[in-house]
Short mmCIF file of C-alpha atoms in Angstrom, two decimals:
data_model
loop_
_atom_site.label_atom_id
_atom_site.label_comp_id
_atom_site.label_asym_id
_atom_site.label_seq_id
_atom_site.Cartn_x
_atom_site.Cartn_y
_atom_site.Cartn_z
CA MET R 27 -2.17 -78.45 -91.44
CA THR R 28 0.17 -76.34 -89.03
CA ASP R 29 1.64 -73.15 -90.20
CA MET R 30 5.01 -74.61 -90.26
CA ALA R 31 3.49 -77.86 -92.11
CA ALA R 32 1.98 -75.18 -94.96
CA ARG R 33 5.33 -73.85 -94.82
CA GLU R 34 6.57 -77.01 -95.63
CA PHE R 35 4.26 -78.00 -98.35
CA SER R 36 5.82 -76.03 -101.55
CA LEU R 37 3.40 -74.40 -103.93
CA LYS R 38 4.25 -72.47 -106.46
CA VAL R 39 1.30 -70.34 -107.45
CA LEU R 40 1.17 -67.26 -110.58
CA HIS R 41 -1.47 -64.97 -110.26
CA VAL R 42 -3.05 -63.87 -113.89
CA SER R 43 -4.70 -60.81 -114.21
CA PRO R 44 -5.72 -57.64 -115.98
CA GLU R 45 -4.75 -55.05 -113.05
CA CYS R 46 -2.35 -55.16 -109.90
CA ALA R 47 -2.30 -52.27 -107.05
CA PRO R 48 0.00 -50.37 -107.05
CA PHE R 49 0.96 -51.20 -110.83
CA ALA R 50 -2.83 -50.43 -112.16
CA LYS R 51 -5.51 -50.19 -110.52
CA LYS R 52 -9.23 -49.74 -111.91
CA GLY R 53 -11.10 -51.08 -108.86
CA GLY R 54 -12.21 -54.02 -106.31
CA LEU R 55 -9.93 -56.42 -108.45
CA GLY R 56 -6.73 -54.79 -108.15
CA ASP R 57 -6.81 -54.43 -105.08
CA VAL R 58 -7.71 -58.38 -104.66
CA VAL R 59 -4.97 -59.07 -106.66
CA GLY R 60 -2.53 -56.96 -105.01
CA ALA R 61 -2.68 -58.26 -101.64
CA LEU R 62 -3.76 -61.47 -101.94
CA PRO R 63 -0.08 -62.57 -103.08
CA LYS R 64 1.47 -61.29 -100.35
CA SER R 65 -0.33 -63.09 -97.07
CA LEU R 66 0.17 -66.17 -99.36
CA GLN R 67 3.66 -65.62 -99.23
CA ASP R 68 3.37 -65.04 -95.74
CA LEU R 69 2.15 -68.98 -95.76
CA GLY R 70 5.40 -69.72 -97.51
CA VAL R 71 3.39 -70.08 -100.67
CA ASP R 72 5.45 -68.74 -103.47
CA ALA R 73 2.53 -66.21 -105.35
CA ARG R 74 3.85 -64.06 -107.47
CA VAL R 75 1.50 -62.13 -110.34
CA LEU R 76 1.17 -61.66 -113.86
CA ILE R 77 -0.25 -58.49 -115.27
CA PRO R 78 0.07 -56.41 -118.73
CA ALA R 79 2.73 -52.92 -118.31
CA TRP R 80 -0.48 -50.79 -119.12
CA PRO R 81 0.43 -46.93 -119.73
CA GLY R 82 1.37 -45.40 -116.64
CA VAL R 83 2.47 -49.01 -114.82
CA PHE R 84 6.22 -48.53 -114.79
CA ASP R 85 5.47 -44.56 -113.46
CA ASN R 86 3.33 -46.46 -110.72
CA ALA R 87 6.55 -48.93 -109.67
CA MET R 88 9.00 -46.23 -109.25
CA LYS R 89 6.42 -44.56 -107.03
CA PHE R 90 5.79 -47.21 -105.03
CA GLY R 91 9.60 -48.64 -104.64
CA ALA R 92 10.15 -51.08 -107.24
CA TYR R 93 13.63 -49.17 -108.41
CA ASP R 94 15.66 -52.55 -109.71
CA LYS R 95 13.02 -53.73 -111.96
CA LYS R 96 14.61 -55.83 -114.07
CA TYR R 97 14.35 -57.49 -117.64
CA ILE R 98 14.07 -60.78 -118.47
CA GLY R 99 13.77 -61.65 -121.68
CA ASP R 100 11.50 -62.21 -124.62
CA ILE R 101 8.25 -64.25 -124.59
CA SER R 102 5.99 -64.89 -128.26
CA VAL R 103 2.72 -66.24 -128.56
CA ALA R 104 1.02 -66.25 -131.62
CA ILE R 105 -2.52 -65.03 -132.30
CA ASN R 106 -4.27 -63.92 -135.64
CA TRP R 107 -1.46 -65.91 -137.34
CA ARG R 108 0.89 -63.28 -136.46
CA ALA R 109 4.15 -63.90 -133.52
CA TRP R 110 3.34 -61.24 -131.31
CA THR R 111 6.70 -60.36 -128.57
CA ALA R 112 6.20 -59.01 -125.31
CA ARG R 113 9.48 -57.64 -123.00
CA VAL R 114 9.01 -59.02 -120.25
CA TRP R 115 10.35 -57.18 -116.61
CA HIS R 116 10.49 -58.68 -113.46
CA ALA R 117 9.32 -56.23 -110.27
CA GLU R 118 9.24 -56.29 -106.45
CA ILE R 119 7.17 -54.16 -104.13
CA GLY R 120 7.85 -55.11 -100.56
CA ARG R 121 6.48 -58.65 -100.78
CA LEU R 122 4.33 -58.37 -104.09
CA ASN R 123 6.27 -59.83 -106.25
CA VAL R 124 5.45 -59.10 -110.07
CA TYR R 125 6.17 -60.40 -114.25
CA LEU R 126 5.19 -56.93 -116.29
CA LEU R 127 4.36 -57.64 -119.96
CA GLU R 128 5.53 -55.12 -121.90
CA GLN R 129 3.78 -54.58 -125.49
CA PRO R 130 2.37 -51.19 -126.44
CA GLU R 131 0.08 -52.45 -129.53
CA LEU R 132 -1.74 -54.65 -126.91
CA PHE R 133 -1.63 -53.10 -123.80
CA SER R 134 -2.03 -49.32 -124.82
CA ASN R 135 -5.52 -48.93 -123.21
CA PRO R 136 -4.89 -46.40 -120.36
CA GLU R 137 -8.82 -47.43 -118.80
CA ILE R 138 -7.33 -51.52 -119.63
CA TYR R 139 -10.85 -52.67 -120.47
CA PRO R 140 -11.90 -52.23 -123.45
CA ASP R 141 -14.90 -50.55 -124.48
CA LYS R 142 -16.74 -53.17 -126.99
CA MET R 143 -15.75 -56.78 -127.64
CA THR R 144 -13.89 -57.09 -130.71
CA ALA R 145 -11.87 -59.20 -132.61
CA GLU R 146 -9.27 -56.53 -132.18
CA SER R 147 -9.88 -55.95 -128.64
CA SER R 148 -9.50 -59.39 -127.70
CA LEU R 149 -6.09 -59.51 -128.53
CA SER R 150 -5.07 -57.85 -124.78
CA ALA R 151 -7.04 -60.80 -123.31
CA ILE R 152 -5.38 -63.51 -125.53
CA PHE R 153 -2.22 -62.95 -125.15
CA LEU R 154 -2.21 -62.10 -120.67
CA SER R 155 -3.99 -65.36 -120.66
CA LEU R 156 -1.74 -67.18 -123.03
CA ALA R 157 1.63 -65.74 -121.90
CA PRO R 158 1.78 -67.62 -118.46
CA PHE R 159 2.85 -70.69 -120.36
CA GLU R 160 5.81 -68.90 -122.11
CA LEU R 161 6.90 -67.16 -118.90
CA PRO R 162 8.93 -69.95 -116.87
CA ALA R 163 11.14 -70.86 -120.22
CA ILE R 164 12.70 -66.89 -119.39
CA ALA R 165 11.63 -67.17 -116.11
CA GLY R 166 13.42 -69.98 -114.45
CA TRP R 167 10.51 -70.69 -111.94
CA LYS R 168 7.37 -72.73 -113.22
CA PRO R 169 4.33 -72.33 -110.92
CA GLN R 170 1.75 -75.18 -110.51
CA PHE R 171 -1.09 -73.63 -109.67
CA LEU R 172 -2.50 -70.59 -113.05
CA HIS R 173 -5.05 -68.83 -110.96
CA ALA R 174 -6.59 -66.87 -113.32
CA HIS R 175 -9.22 -63.45 -112.44
CA ASP R 176 -12.56 -62.75 -113.61
CA TRP R 177 -13.23 -62.90 -117.69
CA THR R 178 -10.00 -61.38 -118.83
CA ALA R 179 -7.54 -64.54 -117.63
CA ALA R 180 -10.50 -67.03 -118.30
CA ALA R 181 -8.65 -68.12 -121.35
CA VAL R 182 -6.27 -69.15 -118.94
CA PRO R 183 -7.95 -73.05 -117.69
CA ALA R 184 -9.55 -72.74 -121.12
CA ALA R 185 -6.95 -72.59 -123.37
CA LEU R 186 -5.31 -75.86 -121.26
CA ARG R 187 -8.87 -77.36 -122.54
CA TRP R 188 -9.34 -76.44 -126.28
CA HIS R 189 -5.89 -74.61 -127.71
CA ARG R 190 -4.56 -76.20 -130.23
CA TYR R 191 -1.24 -75.97 -129.18
CA TYR R 192 -1.24 -75.19 -125.61
CA SER R 193 -3.96 -77.84 -124.41
CA SER R 194 -0.58 -80.32 -125.02
CA PHE R 195 0.74 -78.15 -120.93
CA ASN R 196 -2.96 -79.69 -120.09
CA GLY R 197 -1.42 -81.86 -116.80
CA ASP R 198 1.37 -79.20 -116.29
CA TYR R 199 -0.47 -77.04 -114.43
CA TYR R 200 -3.85 -77.03 -112.34
CA THR R 201 -6.04 -73.98 -112.47
CA VAL R 202 -7.94 -71.72 -110.66
CA LEU R 203 -10.50 -68.93 -111.50
CA THR R 204 -11.91 -66.57 -109.34
CA ILE R 205 -14.94 -64.48 -110.37
CA HIS R 206 -14.81 -61.31 -108.78
CA ASN R 207 -18.44 -59.78 -111.12
CA ILE R 208 -19.56 -62.04 -113.65
CA ALA R 209 -21.59 -59.49 -115.13
CA HIS R 210 -19.17 -58.84 -116.97
CA GLN R 211 -17.77 -62.18 -119.06
CA GLY R 212 -15.63 -61.62 -122.51
CA LEU R 213 -18.17 -61.77 -124.83
CA PHE R 214 -17.40 -62.20 -128.84
CA SER R 215 -17.85 -63.69 -132.31
CA PRO R 216 -17.14 -66.99 -133.21
CA SER R 217 -15.02 -65.86 -135.45
CA VAL R 218 -12.08 -64.77 -133.37
CA LEU R 219 -11.78 -68.51 -131.89
CA GLU R 220 -9.62 -69.68 -135.11
CA GLY R 221 -7.49 -66.66 -134.96
CA TRP R 222 -6.58 -67.12 -130.77
CA GLY R 223 -5.59 -70.88 -131.92
CA PHE R 224 -8.39 -72.77 -130.59
CA ASP R 225 -10.02 -75.95 -132.06
CA PRO R 226 -13.20 -76.15 -133.18
CA ARG R 227 -14.21 -77.99 -130.09
CA ALA R 228 -14.08 -74.96 -128.10
CA PHE R 229 -17.36 -74.24 -129.80
CA SER R 230 -20.95 -76.12 -130.46
CA PRO R 231 -24.69 -75.29 -130.06
CA PHE R 232 -25.00 -78.69 -128.85
CA ASP R 233 -22.53 -79.10 -126.08
CA PRO R 234 -22.77 -77.63 -123.19
CA ASN R 235 -19.49 -77.91 -121.78
CA THR R 236 -18.06 -75.70 -124.54
CA MET R 237 -17.38 -71.37 -124.32
CA GLU R 238 -21.01 -71.27 -126.69
CA PHE R 239 -23.47 -68.66 -124.95
CA TYR R 240 -26.48 -67.29 -127.41
CA GLY R 241 -24.27 -68.05 -130.46
CA GLN R 242 -21.06 -65.99 -129.34
CA VAL R 243 -18.10 -67.26 -127.28
CA ASN R 244 -17.83 -66.59 -123.60
CA LEU R 245 -14.48 -66.58 -122.05
CA MET R 246 -15.93 -66.65 -118.33
CA LYS R 247 -17.88 -69.67 -119.20
CA GLY R 248 -15.13 -71.34 -120.63
CA GLY R 249 -13.24 -70.66 -117.83
CA ILE R 250 -15.75 -72.36 -115.34
CA ILE R 251 -15.72 -75.19 -117.19
CA ALA R 252 -12.83 -76.11 -117.80
CA SER R 253 -10.89 -74.70 -114.41
CA ASP R 254 -10.20 -77.07 -111.41
CA ALA R 255 -11.82 -74.81 -109.26
CA ILE R 256 -13.63 -71.51 -109.03
CA THR R 257 -14.14 -69.07 -106.41
CA THR R 258 -16.11 -65.83 -105.65
CA VAL R 259 -15.13 -63.18 -103.44
CA SER R 260 -17.49 -64.21 -101.21
CA PRO R 261 -19.51 -66.59 -99.90
CA ARG R 262 -23.17 -64.84 -100.37
CA TYR R 263 -21.75 -64.30 -103.64
CA SER R 264 -21.63 -68.08 -104.50
CA TRP R 265 -24.80 -68.52 -103.67
CA ASP R 266 -26.68 -65.06 -105.80
CA ILE R 267 -24.84 -66.09 -109.22
CA GLN R 268 -26.77 -69.59 -108.98
CA THR R 269 -29.67 -67.45 -108.48
CA THR R 270 -31.86 -66.20 -112.11
CA ASP R 271 -31.44 -62.49 -110.97
CA GLY R 272 -27.73 -62.89 -110.26
CA GLY R 273 -25.76 -65.29 -112.58
CA PHE R 274 -26.14 -62.81 -115.51
CA GLY R 275 -27.14 -65.95 -118.41
CA LEU R 276 -24.23 -68.70 -116.16
CA ASP R 277 -26.41 -69.25 -113.30
CA GLY R 278 -27.08 -72.98 -114.79
CA VAL R 279 -23.61 -73.56 -115.36
CA ILE R 280 -22.76 -72.24 -112.38
CA ALA R 281 -25.20 -75.05 -110.97
CA ALA R 282 -23.61 -77.64 -112.60
CA HIS R 283 -20.19 -76.80 -111.18
CA ARG R 284 -20.87 -75.91 -107.82
CA ASN R 285 -19.10 -79.15 -106.51
CA LYS R 286 -16.52 -76.67 -107.71
CA LEU R 287 -17.56 -73.87 -106.63
CA ARG R 288 -16.39 -71.95 -103.00
CA GLY R 289 -16.64 -68.06 -101.62
CA ILE R 290 -13.71 -67.25 -99.71
CA ILE R 291 -14.31 -63.47 -98.38
CA ASN R 292 -12.33 -60.80 -99.83
CA GLY R 293 -9.43 -59.54 -97.39
CA LEU R 294 -8.24 -55.92 -96.81
CA ASP R 295 -4.62 -54.46 -97.06
CA TYR R 296 -3.89 -53.03 -94.03
CA ASP R 297 -0.61 -51.95 -94.97
CA VAL R 298 -2.78 -49.26 -97.58
CA TRP R 299 -6.33 -48.90 -94.98
CA ASN R 300 -5.26 -48.22 -91.76
CA PRO R 301 -6.63 -45.24 -89.79
CA SER R 302 -3.18 -45.91 -87.24
CA THR R 303 -0.49 -46.01 -90.00
CA ASP R 304 -2.37 -43.99 -92.82
CA LYS R 305 0.43 -41.32 -94.19
CA MET R 306 -3.00 -39.48 -95.87
CA LEU R 307 -4.61 -38.37 -92.83
CA PRO R 308 -3.82 -35.19 -91.00
CA ARG R 309 -4.30 -37.23 -87.64
CA ASN R 310 -3.78 -40.70 -87.25
CA TYR R 311 -6.36 -43.15 -85.08
CA SER R 312 -7.50 -46.51 -83.66
CA ARG R 313 -9.79 -48.44 -81.89
CA SER R 314 -8.28 -47.40 -78.67
CA ASP R 315 -7.28 -43.47 -79.15
CA ILE R 316 -10.23 -42.60 -81.70
CA SER R 317 -10.15 -39.17 -81.14
CA GLY R 318 -7.88 -38.21 -84.66
CA LYS R 319 -11.35 -39.38 -86.20
CA ALA R 320 -12.21 -35.82 -85.19
CA ALA R 321 -9.41 -33.85 -86.59
CA CYS R 322 -10.29 -36.07 -89.67
CA ARG R 323 -13.48 -34.36 -89.60
CA LYS R 324 -12.44 -30.99 -89.58
CA ALA R 325 -9.94 -31.83 -92.36
CA LEU R 326 -12.51 -33.21 -94.47
CA LEU R 327 -15.37 -30.08 -94.09
CA GLU R 328 -12.89 -27.51 -94.63
CA LYS R 329 -11.62 -29.80 -97.80
CA CYS R 330 -15.29 -28.94 -98.87
CA GLY R 331 -15.90 -25.95 -98.42
CA PHE R 332 -18.52 -26.61 -95.07
CA ASN R 333 -19.25 -25.30 -92.24
CA GLU R 334 -18.85 -27.55 -88.68
CA ASP R 335 -22.86 -27.67 -87.40
CA GLY R 336 -22.62 -30.92 -85.95
CA ARG R 337 -24.59 -32.34 -88.70
CA PRO R 338 -23.69 -36.38 -89.75
CA ILE R 339 -21.71 -36.88 -92.61
CA LEU R 340 -22.63 -39.44 -95.36
CA ILE R 341 -19.84 -40.53 -97.86
CA PHE R 342 -19.38 -42.61 -100.77
CA VAL R 343 -16.53 -44.03 -102.37
CA GLY R 344 -16.95 -46.00 -105.57
CA ARG R 345 -17.52 -46.09 -109.32
CA LEU R 346 -20.66 -44.36 -110.48
CA THR R 347 -22.64 -47.39 -112.29
CA GLU R 348 -26.08 -48.85 -111.51
CA GLN R 349 -25.03 -51.91 -109.62
CA LYS R 350 -24.05 -49.27 -107.09
CA GLY R 351 -26.76 -47.77 -107.13
CA ILE R 352 -26.23 -44.45 -107.25
CA ASP R 353 -29.78 -43.69 -108.54
CA ILE R 354 -32.04 -45.08 -105.71
CA MET R 355 -28.52 -43.24 -103.24
CA LEU R 356 -29.45 -39.92 -104.86
CA ASP R 357 -33.27 -40.12 -104.17
CA ALA R 358 -33.01 -41.50 -100.87
CA LEU R 359 -30.50 -38.64 -100.33
CA LYS R 360 -33.60 -35.79 -101.25
CA ASP R 361 -35.42 -36.47 -97.96
CA PHE R 362 -32.15 -35.30 -95.90
CA LEU R 363 -31.08 -32.06 -97.89
CA PRO R 364 -29.93 -29.72 -98.12
CA GLU R 365 -30.16 -28.97 -93.78
CA LYS R 366 -29.53 -32.26 -92.02
CA VAL R 367 -26.72 -33.96 -93.19
CA TYR R 368 -23.93 -33.60 -95.34
CA ALA R 369 -23.11 -35.58 -98.34
CA VAL R 370 -19.48 -36.32 -99.63
CA ILE R 371 -19.43 -38.07 -103.06
CA VAL R 372 -15.84 -39.39 -104.50
CA GLY R 373 -15.70 -41.48 -108.15
CA SER R 374 -15.90 -41.71 -111.47
CA GLY R 375 -18.13 -43.75 -113.82
CA SER R 376 -19.93 -42.88 -117.04
CA ASP R 377 -20.62 -39.65 -118.36
CA MET R 378 -24.51 -40.21 -117.56
CA TYR R 379 -24.16 -40.95 -113.68
CA ASN R 380 -20.44 -38.17 -113.81
CA ARG R 381 -23.17 -35.38 -115.01
CA LYS R 382 -26.38 -36.65 -113.28
CA LEU R 383 -23.85 -36.40 -110.09
CA ASN R 384 -22.64 -32.84 -110.77
CA GLU R 385 -26.14 -31.86 -111.57
CA PHE R 386 -26.81 -33.53 -108.13
CA ALA R 387 -24.42 -31.65 -106.47
CA GLU R 388 -24.92 -27.99 -107.83
CA ARG R 389 -28.63 -28.23 -106.66
CA TYR R 390 -27.41 -28.70 -103.63
CA ASP R 391 -24.24 -27.26 -103.18
CA LYS R 392 -24.20 -25.97 -99.47
CA SER R 393 -24.73 -29.44 -98.50
CA VAL R 394 -23.29 -31.91 -100.69
CA ARG R 395 -19.87 -32.05 -102.23
CA ALA R 396 -19.00 -34.48 -105.72
CA VAL R 397 -15.12 -35.30 -106.56
CA VAL R 398 -15.96 -36.85 -110.15
CA GLY R 399 -12.57 -38.48 -111.23
CA PHE R 400 -11.63 -40.97 -108.60
CA SER R 401 -8.59 -39.31 -106.06
CA GLU R 402 -7.23 -41.66 -103.18
CA GLU R 403 -6.19 -39.08 -101.29
CA MET R 404 -9.83 -37.68 -100.94
CA ALA R 405 -11.16 -41.28 -100.77
CA HIS R 406 -8.70 -41.92 -97.79
CA LEU R 407 -10.05 -38.54 -96.01
CA ALA R 408 -13.61 -39.32 -97.18
CA TYR R 409 -13.29 -42.75 -95.03
CA ALA R 410 -11.80 -40.88 -91.61
CA GLY R 411 -13.71 -38.06 -91.82
CA GLY R 412 -16.99 -39.40 -92.69
CA ASP R 413 -19.77 -40.86 -90.17
CA ILE R 414 -21.44 -42.62 -92.47
CA LEU R 415 -20.73 -44.42 -95.57
CA LEU R 416 -23.93 -45.76 -98.10
CA MET R 417 -23.42 -48.86 -99.65
CA PRO R 418 -26.58 -49.41 -101.99
CA SER R 419 -25.72 -51.78 -104.32
CA LEU R 420 -27.82 -53.59 -106.62
CA PHE R 421 -25.77 -56.39 -105.95
CA GLU R 422 -22.05 -56.73 -104.77
CA PRO R 423 -19.72 -59.27 -105.06
CA CYS R 424 -17.95 -58.50 -102.25
CA GLY R 425 -16.98 -54.84 -101.56
CA LEU R 426 -14.20 -52.85 -100.14
CA SER R 427 -15.60 -50.51 -99.21
CA GLN R 428 -17.67 -51.67 -96.44
CA LEU R 429 -14.85 -53.17 -95.04
CA ILE R 430 -12.55 -49.76 -95.15
CA ALA R 431 -15.18 -47.93 -93.69
CA SER R 432 -15.03 -50.30 -90.38
CA VAL R 433 -11.66 -50.18 -90.62
CA TYR R 434 -12.26 -46.26 -90.04
CA GLY R 435 -14.76 -46.48 -87.66
CA THR R 436 -17.55 -45.34 -90.30
CA ILE R 437 -20.47 -47.14 -90.06
CA PRO R 438 -21.52 -48.51 -93.09
CA VAL R 439 -25.88 -48.74 -94.36
CA ALA R 440 -25.88 -50.90 -97.26
CA ARG R 441 -28.50 -53.35 -98.90
CA ALA R 442 -28.22 -56.78 -98.06
CA THR R 443 -26.82 -58.17 -101.00
CA GLY R 444 -23.63 -60.72 -102.04
CA GLY R 445 -20.20 -59.68 -99.66
CA LEU R 446 -22.64 -56.67 -98.19
CA ALA R 447 -24.50 -59.46 -96.02
CA ASP R 448 -21.11 -61.44 -95.27
CA THR R 449 -19.54 -58.47 -93.78
CA VAL R 450 -21.73 -55.88 -91.80
CA ILE R 451 -24.53 -56.68 -89.24
CA ASP R 452 -27.32 -54.40 -88.80
CA ALA R 453 -27.01 -53.30 -85.39
CA ASP R 454 -31.21 -53.39 -84.71
CA ASP R 455 -30.28 -56.76 -84.79
CA SER R 456 -27.99 -57.28 -82.68
CA GLU R 457 -25.25 -55.95 -80.06
CA ASP R 458 -22.44 -56.74 -82.30
CA GLY R 459 -24.13 -54.74 -85.06
CA THR R 460 -21.53 -52.81 -87.28
CA GLY R 461 -23.93 -51.26 -89.91
CA PHE R 462 -27.43 -51.01 -91.02
CA LEU R 463 -29.22 -53.56 -93.35
CA PHE R 464 -31.96 -53.12 -95.83
CA THR R 465 -33.15 -55.79 -98.61
CA GLU R 466 -35.69 -54.30 -100.74
CA TYR R 467 -33.64 -52.25 -104.07
CA SER R 468 -35.20 -49.14 -103.73
CA ALA R 469 -34.95 -45.70 -102.50
CA GLU R 470 -37.64 -45.86 -99.79
CA GLU R 471 -35.90 -48.62 -98.32
CA LEU R 472 -31.97 -47.33 -98.36
CA ALA R 473 -33.87 -43.74 -96.71
CA CYS R 474 -35.60 -45.96 -93.86
CA ALA R 475 -32.07 -47.39 -93.15
CA LEU R 476 -30.48 -44.13 -93.37
CA LYS R 477 -32.91 -42.51 -90.91
CA ARG R 478 -32.39 -45.78 -88.67
CA ALA R 479 -28.54 -45.08 -88.74
CA LEU R 480 -28.88 -41.57 -88.03
CA ASP R 481 -31.59 -42.15 -85.02
CA ALA R 482 -28.50 -44.52 -83.48
CA LYS R 483 -26.04 -41.65 -84.08
CA ARG R 484 -28.04 -39.33 -81.84
CA ASP R 485 -27.09 -41.76 -78.84
CA ALA R 486 -23.87 -40.87 -78.15
CA LYS R 487 -23.32 -44.19 -76.15
CA ARG R 488 -25.22 -46.35 -78.57
CA TRP R 489 -22.84 -44.88 -81.58
CA SER R 490 -19.72 -45.06 -79.97
CA MET R 491 -20.45 -48.84 -79.11
CA ILE R 492 -21.52 -49.28 -83.11
CA ILE R 493 -18.22 -47.51 -84.00
CA ASP R 494 -16.02 -50.13 -81.68
CA ASN R 495 -17.77 -53.08 -82.69
CA ALA R 496 -16.35 -52.09 -86.24
CA MET R 497 -13.16 -51.32 -86.19
CA ALA R 498 -12.38 -54.12 -83.80
CA ARG R 499 -13.36 -56.81 -86.93
CA ASP R 500 -10.51 -58.34 -88.42
CA PHE R 501 -10.20 -58.04 -92.51
CA SER R 502 -7.17 -58.89 -93.22
CA TRP R 503 -6.28 -60.96 -95.71
CA THR R 504 -4.69 -63.84 -93.40
CA SER R 505 -7.63 -65.93 -92.76
CA SER R 506 -8.53 -65.30 -96.59
CA ALA R 507 -5.31 -66.39 -97.24
CA LYS R 508 -5.03 -69.53 -95.67
CA ALA R 509 -8.76 -70.63 -97.18
CA TYR R 510 -6.92 -69.79 -100.83
CA ALA R 511 -3.23 -72.24 -99.90
CA GLU R 512 -6.26 -74.95 -98.29
CA LEU R 513 -7.80 -75.05 -101.58
CA TYR R 514 -4.54 -75.12 -103.24
CA ARG R 515 -3.51 -78.40 -101.26
CA ASN R 516 -7.51 -79.88 -101.85
CA ILE R 517 -6.54 -79.66 -105.41
CA MET R 518 -3.38 -81.15 -105.86
CA THR R 519 -3.97 -83.89 -103.20
CA ALA R 520 -6.76 -84.59 -104.35
CA GLU R 521 -5.99 -87.04 -107.56
#
């Protein structure tokens, strides 16, 4: 279909998500929901977003330019025999068109995601998932597609199949569920279902096509079964989640529904991540003139209190969790410290990993800096001033750090899993190489891959070629948005 024909083909899509940058963000999900709708708008798709107004959301809206947010009315949803009412605000930041649900009782958690899955903590996810059906009455706009993101919104398609009231809307909407991380599924006691408004058909240990999962309610499973299409955030991850190791118990369910499964690689928001326009850098640079990267290196060294002695700067930017391979990363780094490299680690996570990282940085205080508690400014400077990004993930649905690092000319050393395998080309295997990959999840294999990268860096001509290859990659959302638009059209025209 031509671009002109695509624009004439009217599509309206509401993305339902717990987070959306820059309003509220905890990880890559927020980046995706903040970027994909904008690129869909460029293709003529009327794409909008529905998110909760968590603490700080209105401040972020003002900070990033949504000065004219407008109250459009109230919506009410019945949960646990009570009518919960939210004020709904409409805000726009550039091409990002967002509805904000203000309900202080339900959306008071600044961390967005609950620590424990209980009847009480489920209420925010269920309200978010049922609110889209009430939105058209006050928004004056009705989408054809409800695009749910991860377990927190997976009850959107589930409600259209099993809810006592909202199942009557089943013919009004198509649904898409995007799985950003199948490790998080939304598991609750079956006692919650009646209060949510779901009928008994939603849960049966004798019917595999229900939300029952080893005696619990599994929202992700319900969304997978009930949606018209399922997407993952990279092609490789769509296969990973069909395996015993990668499916976290849902591999059989995914395999049974593989006919509606599609892997679409995430893009990168170049409005935010672009070394030639990044306002957080001391000096901008580009693929055609990379000289400004030296100034960023100097600023990073100064920020960390390191001397300029020519050694490579290794960076890590992300969540401090087991998934991200923190344990093997710290073990592998010991082979190169304290004199062969500098290491700058930016991120936050559990108390255990925060403490472990701080202790590691204190042990190697002359060559390691830890910025615990995510800093956007420090992240930008690290991507620009670093030489090598470490990304030794245990599993990685897509990953954004390797995309950002590549655009900034910082070379990834990554484990070949999920989206990392889709987006990093090993420089020892190809002249078009953009990084260095390893397969086995171990400190030893990571250390070997890092050694290969450091050896390559000693050859200035070869390293420049690898940087040029990395910066030449196009990770914009354009092609990914076209794939989503095509998916929507295919679903609509399939009947």
